[in-house]
Amino acid sequence: MSTYVYGIAAGSHPALPDGMEGVGDPARPVRILREGELAAIVSDAPDGLRPKRRDLVAHQNVLAEAGAAGCVLPMRFGSVAPDDASVTGVLAERAAHYQERLRALDGKVEYNIKASHIEEAVLHHVMAEDPEIRALAEANRKAGGGTYEQKLRLGEMVAAAVKQKETGDADAVLRLLEPAGDAVSVGPESTGWLVNVSYLVGRDSAEQFLAAVEQARKDLPHLELRVHGPLPPYSFVEPGPTGPADAATAGSTAGAGVGAEE
């Protein structure tokens, strides 16, 4: 049977609570595999695992319970190895990497920030900042809306200005928040967001980070900033000193807690 991997911890990590259950229906018992100075938190992997809410919550609960007792490197939902021996083999092969990451991430959490434009507010900014757009819009208004060509030209100019502003505003968000985090991981681009970035933040400095987010909201009122966290530091397990993770413990692209199926 294949092995589901929740996270990696130091070999000295305290034992898990008795009866802890993980993913699957029925839920699989969670156990620990030890290899040298490292340990993997695992269970048997159910067949046909998909990101259903029940299993996403189970994955997060295991990490929360284990993380309360010490630093755990979280694996993303869907991290499955062929068997236990594959997991311990990766722990042995990549021991230096995982030990370095455990030291670096001890006491740290992740905050994910997504930013998007508030449409009406950003259009107001574009009109106010570009005299050519403003003049064409006024001319069209006086002409009863303008010709098709004039409307098309105005639309193209506005779209180009908004696109340019997206780039500038994304840079502004990163510039404002970067000093408040210990490390930054830029996430994949996605439709509707001009920023998708995660910050590594010390638990004892989370309040200062959230204050920086509030200040960014005040400085950039035409943006909507969404904060997701504190999370296990998924985005900071890699990269490390030994390169990309082996497939046995590399997380799937389905992050825990998002995209759940009912």
Coordinates of N, CA and C in Angstrom, one line a residue, residues 49-199:
L49 N -7.6 9.1 -3.9 CA -7.6 10.3 -3.1 C -7.8 11.6 -3.9
R50 N -8.8 12.4 -3.6 CA -9.1 13.7 -4.2 C -9.2 14.8 -3.2
P51 N -9.1 16.0 -3.5 CA -9.1 17.1 -2.5 C -10.5 17.4 -2.0
K52 N -11.1 16.5 -1.4 CA -12.4 16.7 -0.8 C -12.2 17.4 0.6
R53 N -13.2 18.2 0.9 CA -13.1 19.0 2.1 C -12.7 18.2 3.4
R54 N -13.3 17.1 3.5 CA -13.1 16.2 4.7 C -11.6 15.9 4.8
D55 N -11.0 15.5 3.6 CA -9.6 15.1 3.6 C -8.7 16.3 3.8
L56 N -9.0 17.4 3.2 CA -8.2 18.6 3.3 C -8.1 19.0 4.8
V57 N -9.3 19.0 5.5 CA -9.3 19.3 6.9 C -8.5 18.3 7.7
A58 N -8.6 17.0 7.4 CA -7.8 16.0 8.1 C -6.4 16.3 7.9
H59 N -5.9 16.6 6.7 CA -4.5 16.9 6.4 C -4.1 18.1 7.3
Q60 N -4.9 19.2 7.3 CA -4.5 20.3 8.1 C -4.5 20.0 9.6
N61 N -5.4 19.2 10.1 CA -5.5 18.9 11.5 C -4.3 18.1 12.0
V62 N -3.8 17.2 11.1 CA -2.6 16.4 11.5 C -1.4 17.4 11.6
L63 N -1.3 18.3 10.7 CA -0.2 19.3 10.7 C -0.3 20.2 11.9
A64 N -1.5 20.6 12.3 CA -1.7 21.5 13.4 C -1.4 20.8 14.7
E65 N -1.8 19.5 14.9 CA -1.5 18.7 16.1 C 0.0 18.5 16.2
A66 N 0.6 18.1 15.1 CA 2.0 17.8 15.1 C 2.9 19.1 15.3
G67 N 2.4 20.2 14.6 CA 3.1 21.4 14.7 C 3.1 22.1 16.1
A68 N 2.1 21.8 16.9 CA 2.0 22.3 18.2 C 3.1 21.8 19.1
A69 N 3.7 20.7 18.8 CA 4.7 20.1 19.6 C 6.1 20.4 19.1
G70 N 6.2 21.1 18.0 CA 7.6 21.5 17.4 C 7.5 21.7 15.9
C71 N 8.6 22.1 15.3 CA 8.6 22.5 13.9 C 8.3 21.2 13.0
V72 N 7.4 21.4 12.1 CA 7.1 20.4 11.1 C 7.2 21.0 9.7
L73 N 7.9 20.3 8.8 CA 7.9 20.8 7.4 C 6.6 20.2 6.7
P74 N 5.7 21.1 6.4 CA 4.4 20.6 5.9 C 4.6 20.2 4.4
M75 N 4.0 19.0 4.1 CA 3.9 18.6 2.7 C 2.5 19.0 2.2
R76 N 2.4 19.4 0.9 CA 1.1 19.8 0.4 C 0.1 18.6 0.3
F77 N -1.1 18.9 0.3 CA -2.1 17.8 0.2 C -1.9 16.9 -1.1
G78 N -1.9 15.6 -0.9 CA -1.7 14.7 -2.0 C -0.3 14.2 -2.2
S79 N 0.5 14.4 -1.2 CA 1.9 14.0 -1.2 C 1.9 12.5 -0.9
V80 N 2.2 11.6 -1.9 CA 2.1 10.2 -1.7 C 3.4 9.5 -2.2
A81 N 3.9 8.6 -1.4 CA 5.1 7.8 -1.8 C 4.6 6.4 -2.1
P82 N 5.4 5.6 -2.9 CA 5.0 4.2 -3.2 C 4.9 3.4 -1.9
D83 N 5.7 3.6 -0.9 CA 5.7 2.8 0.3 C 6.5 3.4 1.4
D84 N 6.6 2.8 2.6 CA 7.3 3.4 3.7 C 8.8 3.5 3.4
A85 N 9.3 2.5 2.7 CA 10.8 2.5 2.4 C 11.2 3.6 1.5
S86 N 10.3 4.0 0.6 CA 10.6 5.2 -0.3 C 10.7 6.5 0.6
V87 N 9.8 6.6 1.6 CA 9.9 7.8 2.4 C 11.2 7.8 3.2
T88 N 11.5 6.7 3.9 CA 12.7 6.7 4.7 C 13.9 6.9 3.8
G89 N 13.9 6.4 2.6 CA 15.0 6.5 1.7 C 15.2 8.0 1.3
V90 N 14.1 8.7 1.1 CA 14.3 10.2 0.8 C 14.8 10.9 2.1
L91 N 14.3 10.6 3.2 CA 14.8 11.2 4.5 C 16.3 11.0 4.6
A92 N 16.8 9.8 4.3 CA 18.2 9.6 4.4 C 19.0 10.3 3.3
E93 N 18.4 10.3 2.1 CA 19.1 11.0 1.0 C 19.2 12.5 1.2
R94 N 18.1 13.1 1.7 CA 18.0 14.5 1.8 C 18.1 15.0 3.2
A95 N 18.8 14.3 4.1 CA 18.8 14.7 5.5 C 19.3 16.1 5.7
A96 N 20.4 16.5 5.0 CA 21.0 17.8 5.2 C 20.0 18.9 4.9
H97 N 19.3 18.7 3.8 CA 18.3 19.7 3.3 C 17.2 19.8 4.4
Y98 N 16.6 18.7 4.8 CA 15.4 18.8 5.7 C 15.9 19.3 7.1
Q99 N 17.1 19.0 7.5 CA 17.5 19.5 8.8 C 17.7 21.0 8.7
E100 N 18.3 21.5 7.6 CA 18.4 22.9 7.4 C 17.1 23.6 7.4
R101 N 16.1 23.0 6.7 CA 14.8 23.7 6.6 C 14.1 23.7 8.0
L102 N 14.3 22.6 8.7 CA 13.7 22.6 10.1 C 14.3 23.7 11.0
R103 N 15.5 24.0 10.8 CA 16.1 25.1 11.6 C 15.6 26.4 11.1
A104 N 15.5 26.6 9.8 CA 15.1 27.9 9.2 C 13.7 28.2 9.5
L105 N 12.8 27.2 9.5 CA 11.4 27.4 9.6 C 10.9 27.3 11.1
D106 N 11.7 27.0 12.0 CA 11.3 26.8 13.4 C 10.7 28.2 13.9
G107 N 9.5 28.1 14.4 CA 8.8 29.3 14.9 C 8.2 30.2 13.9
K108 N 8.1 29.7 12.6 CA 7.7 30.6 11.5 C 6.3 30.1 10.9
V109 N 5.6 31.0 10.4 CA 4.3 30.7 9.7 C 4.3 31.4 8.4
E110 N 3.3 31.0 7.6 CA 3.2 31.6 6.2 C 1.9 32.4 6.2
Y111 N 2.0 33.6 5.6 CA 0.8 34.4 5.2 C 0.8 34.6 3.7
N112 N -0.3 34.2 3.1 CA -0.5 34.4 1.7 C -1.3 35.7 1.4
I113 N -0.8 36.5 0.5 CA -1.5 37.8 0.2 C -1.9 37.7 -1.3
K114 N -3.1 38.0 -1.5 CA -3.6 38.2 -2.9 C -4.2 39.6 -3.0
A115 N -3.9 40.2 -4.2 CA -4.3 41.6 -4.4 C -5.0 41.7 -5.8
S116 N -6.1 42.5 -5.8 CA -6.8 42.7 -7.1 C -7.2 44.2 -7.1
H117 N -7.5 44.7 -8.3 CA -8.0 46.0 -8.4 C -9.5 46.1 -8.1
I118 N -9.9 47.2 -7.4 CA -11.3 47.5 -7.2 C -11.6 48.3 -8.5
E119 N -12.5 47.7 -9.4 CA -12.6 48.2 -10.7 C -13.0 49.7 -10.8
E120 N -14.0 50.1 -10.0 CA -14.4 51.5 -10.1 C -13.3 52.5 -9.6
A121 N -12.6 52.1 -8.6 CA -11.6 52.9 -8.0 C -10.4 53.0 -8.9
V122 N -10.0 51.9 -9.6 CA -8.8 52.0 -10.5 C -9.2 52.8 -11.7
L123 N -10.4 52.7 -12.2 CA -10.8 53.5 -13.4 C -10.7 55.0 -13.0
H124 N -11.1 55.3 -11.8 CA -11.0 56.7 -11.4 C -9.6 57.2 -11.4
H125 N -8.7 56.3 -10.9 CA -7.2 56.6 -10.9 C -6.7 56.8 -12.3
V126 N -7.1 55.9 -13.2 CA -6.6 56.0 -14.6 C -7.1 57.3 -15.2
M127 N -8.3 57.7 -15.0 CA -8.9 58.9 -15.6 C -8.1 60.1 -15.0
A128 N -7.9 60.1 -13.7 CA -7.3 61.2 -13.1 C -5.8 61.4 -13.5
E129 N -5.1 60.3 -13.8 CA -3.7 60.3 -14.0 C -3.3 60.5 -15.5
D130 N -4.2 60.2 -16.4 CA -3.9 60.3 -17.8 C -4.7 61.4 -18.5
P131 N -4.1 62.5 -18.8 CA -4.9 63.6 -19.4 C -5.4 63.2 -20.8
E132 N -4.7 62.4 -21.6 CA -5.2 62.0 -22.9 C -6.4 61.2 -22.8
I133 N -6.5 60.2 -21.9 CA -7.7 59.4 -21.7 C -8.8 60.3 -21.2
R134 N -8.5 61.2 -20.3 CA -9.5 62.1 -19.8 C -10.1 63.0 -20.9
A135 N -9.2 63.5 -21.7 CA -9.7 64.4 -22.8 C -10.6 63.6 -23.8
L136 N -10.2 62.4 -24.1 CA -10.9 61.6 -25.1 C -12.3 61.2 -24.5
A137 N -12.3 60.9 -23.2 CA -13.6 60.5 -22.6 C -14.5 61.7 -22.6
E138 N -14.0 62.9 -22.3 CA -14.8 64.1 -22.3 C -15.3 64.4 -23.7
A139 N -14.5 64.3 -24.7 CA -14.9 64.5 -26.1 C -16.0 63.6 -26.5
N140 N -15.9 62.3 -26.1 CA -16.9 61.3 -26.5 C -18.2 61.7 -25.7
R141 N -18.1 62.1 -24.5 CA -19.3 62.5 -23.7 C -20.0 63.6 -24.4
K142 N -19.3 64.6 -24.8 CA -19.9 65.8 -25.5 C -20.5 65.4 -26.8
A143 N -20.0 64.4 -27.5 CA -20.5 64.0 -28.8 C -21.6 62.9 -28.6
G144 N -22.1 62.8 -27.5 CA -23.2 61.8 -27.2 C -22.7 60.4 -27.2
G145 N -21.5 60.2 -26.8 CA -20.9 58.9 -26.7 C -19.7 58.6 -27.6
G146 N -19.7 59.4 -28.8 CA -18.7 59.2 -29.7 C -18.9 58.1 -30.7
T147 N -18.1 58.0 -31.8 CA -18.3 57.0 -32.8 C -17.8 55.7 -32.3
Y148 N -18.1 54.6 -33.0 CA -17.6 53.3 -32.7 C -16.1 53.3 -32.6
E149 N -15.4 53.9 -33.5 CA -13.9 54.0 -33.5 C -13.4 54.7 -32.3
Q150 N -14.1 55.8 -31.9 CA -13.7 56.6 -30.8 C -13.9 55.8 -29.5
K151 N -15.0 55.1 -29.4 CA -15.2 54.3 -28.2 C -14.2 53.2 -28.1
L152 N -13.9 52.6 -29.3 CA -12.9 51.5 -29.3 C -11.5 52.0 -28.9
R153 N -11.2 53.2 -29.4 CA -9.9 53.7 -29.0 C -9.8 54.0 -27.5
L154 N -10.9 54.6 -27.0 CA -10.9 54.9 -25.5 C -10.8 53.6 -24.7
G155 N -11.5 52.6 -25.1 CA -11.5 51.3 -24.4 C -10.1 50.7 -24.4
E156 N -9.4 50.8 -25.6 CA -8.0 50.2 -25.7 C -7.1 51.0 -24.8
M157 N -7.2 52.4 -24.8 CA -6.3 53.2 -24.0 C -6.5 52.9 -22.5
V158 N -7.8 52.8 -22.1 CA -8.1 52.5 -20.7 C -7.5 51.1 -20.3
A159 N -7.7 50.1 -21.2 CA -7.2 48.8 -20.9 C -5.7 48.7 -20.7
A160 N -5.0 49.5 -21.6 CA -3.6 49.5 -21.6 C -3.1 50.2 -20.3
A161 N -3.8 51.3 -19.9 CA -3.4 52.0 -18.7 C -3.7 51.2 -17.4
V162 N -4.7 50.4 -17.4 CA -5.0 49.6 -16.3 C -4.0 48.5 -16.2
K163 N -3.6 47.9 -17.3 CA -2.6 46.9 -17.4 C -1.3 47.4 -16.8
Q164 N -0.9 48.6 -17.2 CA 0.3 49.2 -16.7 C 0.2 49.5 -15.2
K165 N -0.9 49.9 -14.8 CA -1.1 50.1 -13.3 C -1.1 48.9 -12.5
E166 N -1.5 47.8 -13.1 CA -1.4 46.5 -12.4 C 0.0 46.2 -12.1
T167 N 0.9 46.4 -13.1 CA 2.3 46.1 -12.8 C 2.9 47.0 -11.7
G168 N 2.6 48.3 -11.8 CA 3.0 49.2 -10.8 C 2.5 48.9 -9.4
D169 N 1.2 48.6 -9.3 CA 0.6 48.3 -8.0 C 1.1 47.0 -7.5
A170 N 1.4 46.0 -8.3 CA 2.0 44.7 -7.8 C 3.3 45.0 -7.2
D171 N 4.2 45.8 -7.9 CA 5.5 46.2 -7.3 C 5.3 46.9 -6.0
A172 N 4.3 47.8 -5.9 CA 4.1 48.6 -4.7 C 3.7 47.7 -3.5
V173 N 2.9 46.7 -3.8 CA 2.5 45.8 -2.7 C 3.7 45.0 -2.2
L174 N 4.5 44.5 -3.1 CA 5.7 43.8 -2.7 C 6.7 44.7 -2.0
R175 N 6.8 45.9 -2.4 CA 7.8 46.8 -1.8 C 7.3 47.2 -0.3
L176 N 6.0 47.3 -0.1 CA 5.5 47.7 1.2 C 5.5 46.6 2.2
L177 N 5.4 45.3 1.7 CA 5.3 44.2 2.6 C 6.6 43.4 2.8
E178 N 7.5 43.5 1.9 CA 8.7 42.7 2.0 C 9.5 43.0 3.3
P179 N 9.6 44.2 3.8 CA 10.4 44.4 5.0 C 9.7 43.7 6.2
A180 N 8.4 43.4 6.2 CA 7.8 42.9 7.3 C 7.9 41.3 7.4
G181 N 8.4 40.7 6.3 CA 8.5 39.3 6.3 C 10.0 38.8 6.3
D182 N 10.2 37.6 6.7 CA 11.6 37.0 6.8 C 12.0 36.5 5.4
A183 N 11.0 36.1 4.6 CA 11.3 35.6 3.3 C 10.0 35.7 2.4
V184 N 10.2 35.7 1.1 CA 9.1 35.9 0.2 C 9.1 34.7 -0.8
S185 N 7.9 34.2 -1.2 CA 7.7 33.2 -2.2 C 6.6 33.7 -3.1
V186 N 6.9 34.0 -4.4 CA 5.9 34.5 -5.3 C 5.2 33.3 -5.9
G187 N 3.9 33.3 -5.8 CA 3.1 32.2 -6.3 C 2.8 32.2 -7.7
P188 N 2.1 31.2 -8.3 CA 1.8 31.2 -9.7 C 0.8 32.3 -10.1
E189 N 0.9 32.9 -11.3 CA -0.1 33.8 -11.7 C -1.4 33.2 -11.9
S190 N -2.5 33.9 -11.5 CA -3.8 33.4 -11.7 C -4.8 34.5 -12.1
T191 N -5.8 34.2 -12.8 CA -6.7 35.1 -13.3 C -7.4 35.9 -12.2
G192 N -7.4 37.2 -12.3 CA -8.1 38.0 -11.3 C -7.2 38.6 -10.2
W193 N -6.0 38.1 -10.1 CA -5.1 38.6 -9.1 C -3.9 39.2 -9.7
L194 N -3.5 40.4 -9.3 CA -2.3 41.0 -9.7 C -1.1 40.7 -8.8
V195 N -1.4 40.2 -7.6 CA -0.4 39.7 -6.7 C -0.9 38.4 -6.1
N196 N 0.0 37.4 -6.1 CA -0.2 36.2 -5.3 C 1.1 35.8 -4.7
V197 N 1.3 36.2 -3.5 CA 2.7 36.1 -2.9 C 2.5 35.6 -1.4
S198 N 3.5 34.8 -1.0 CA 3.5 34.3 0.4 C 4.7 34.9 1.1
Y199 N 4.5 35.1 2.4 CA 5.6 35.7 3.3 C 5.8 34.7 4.4

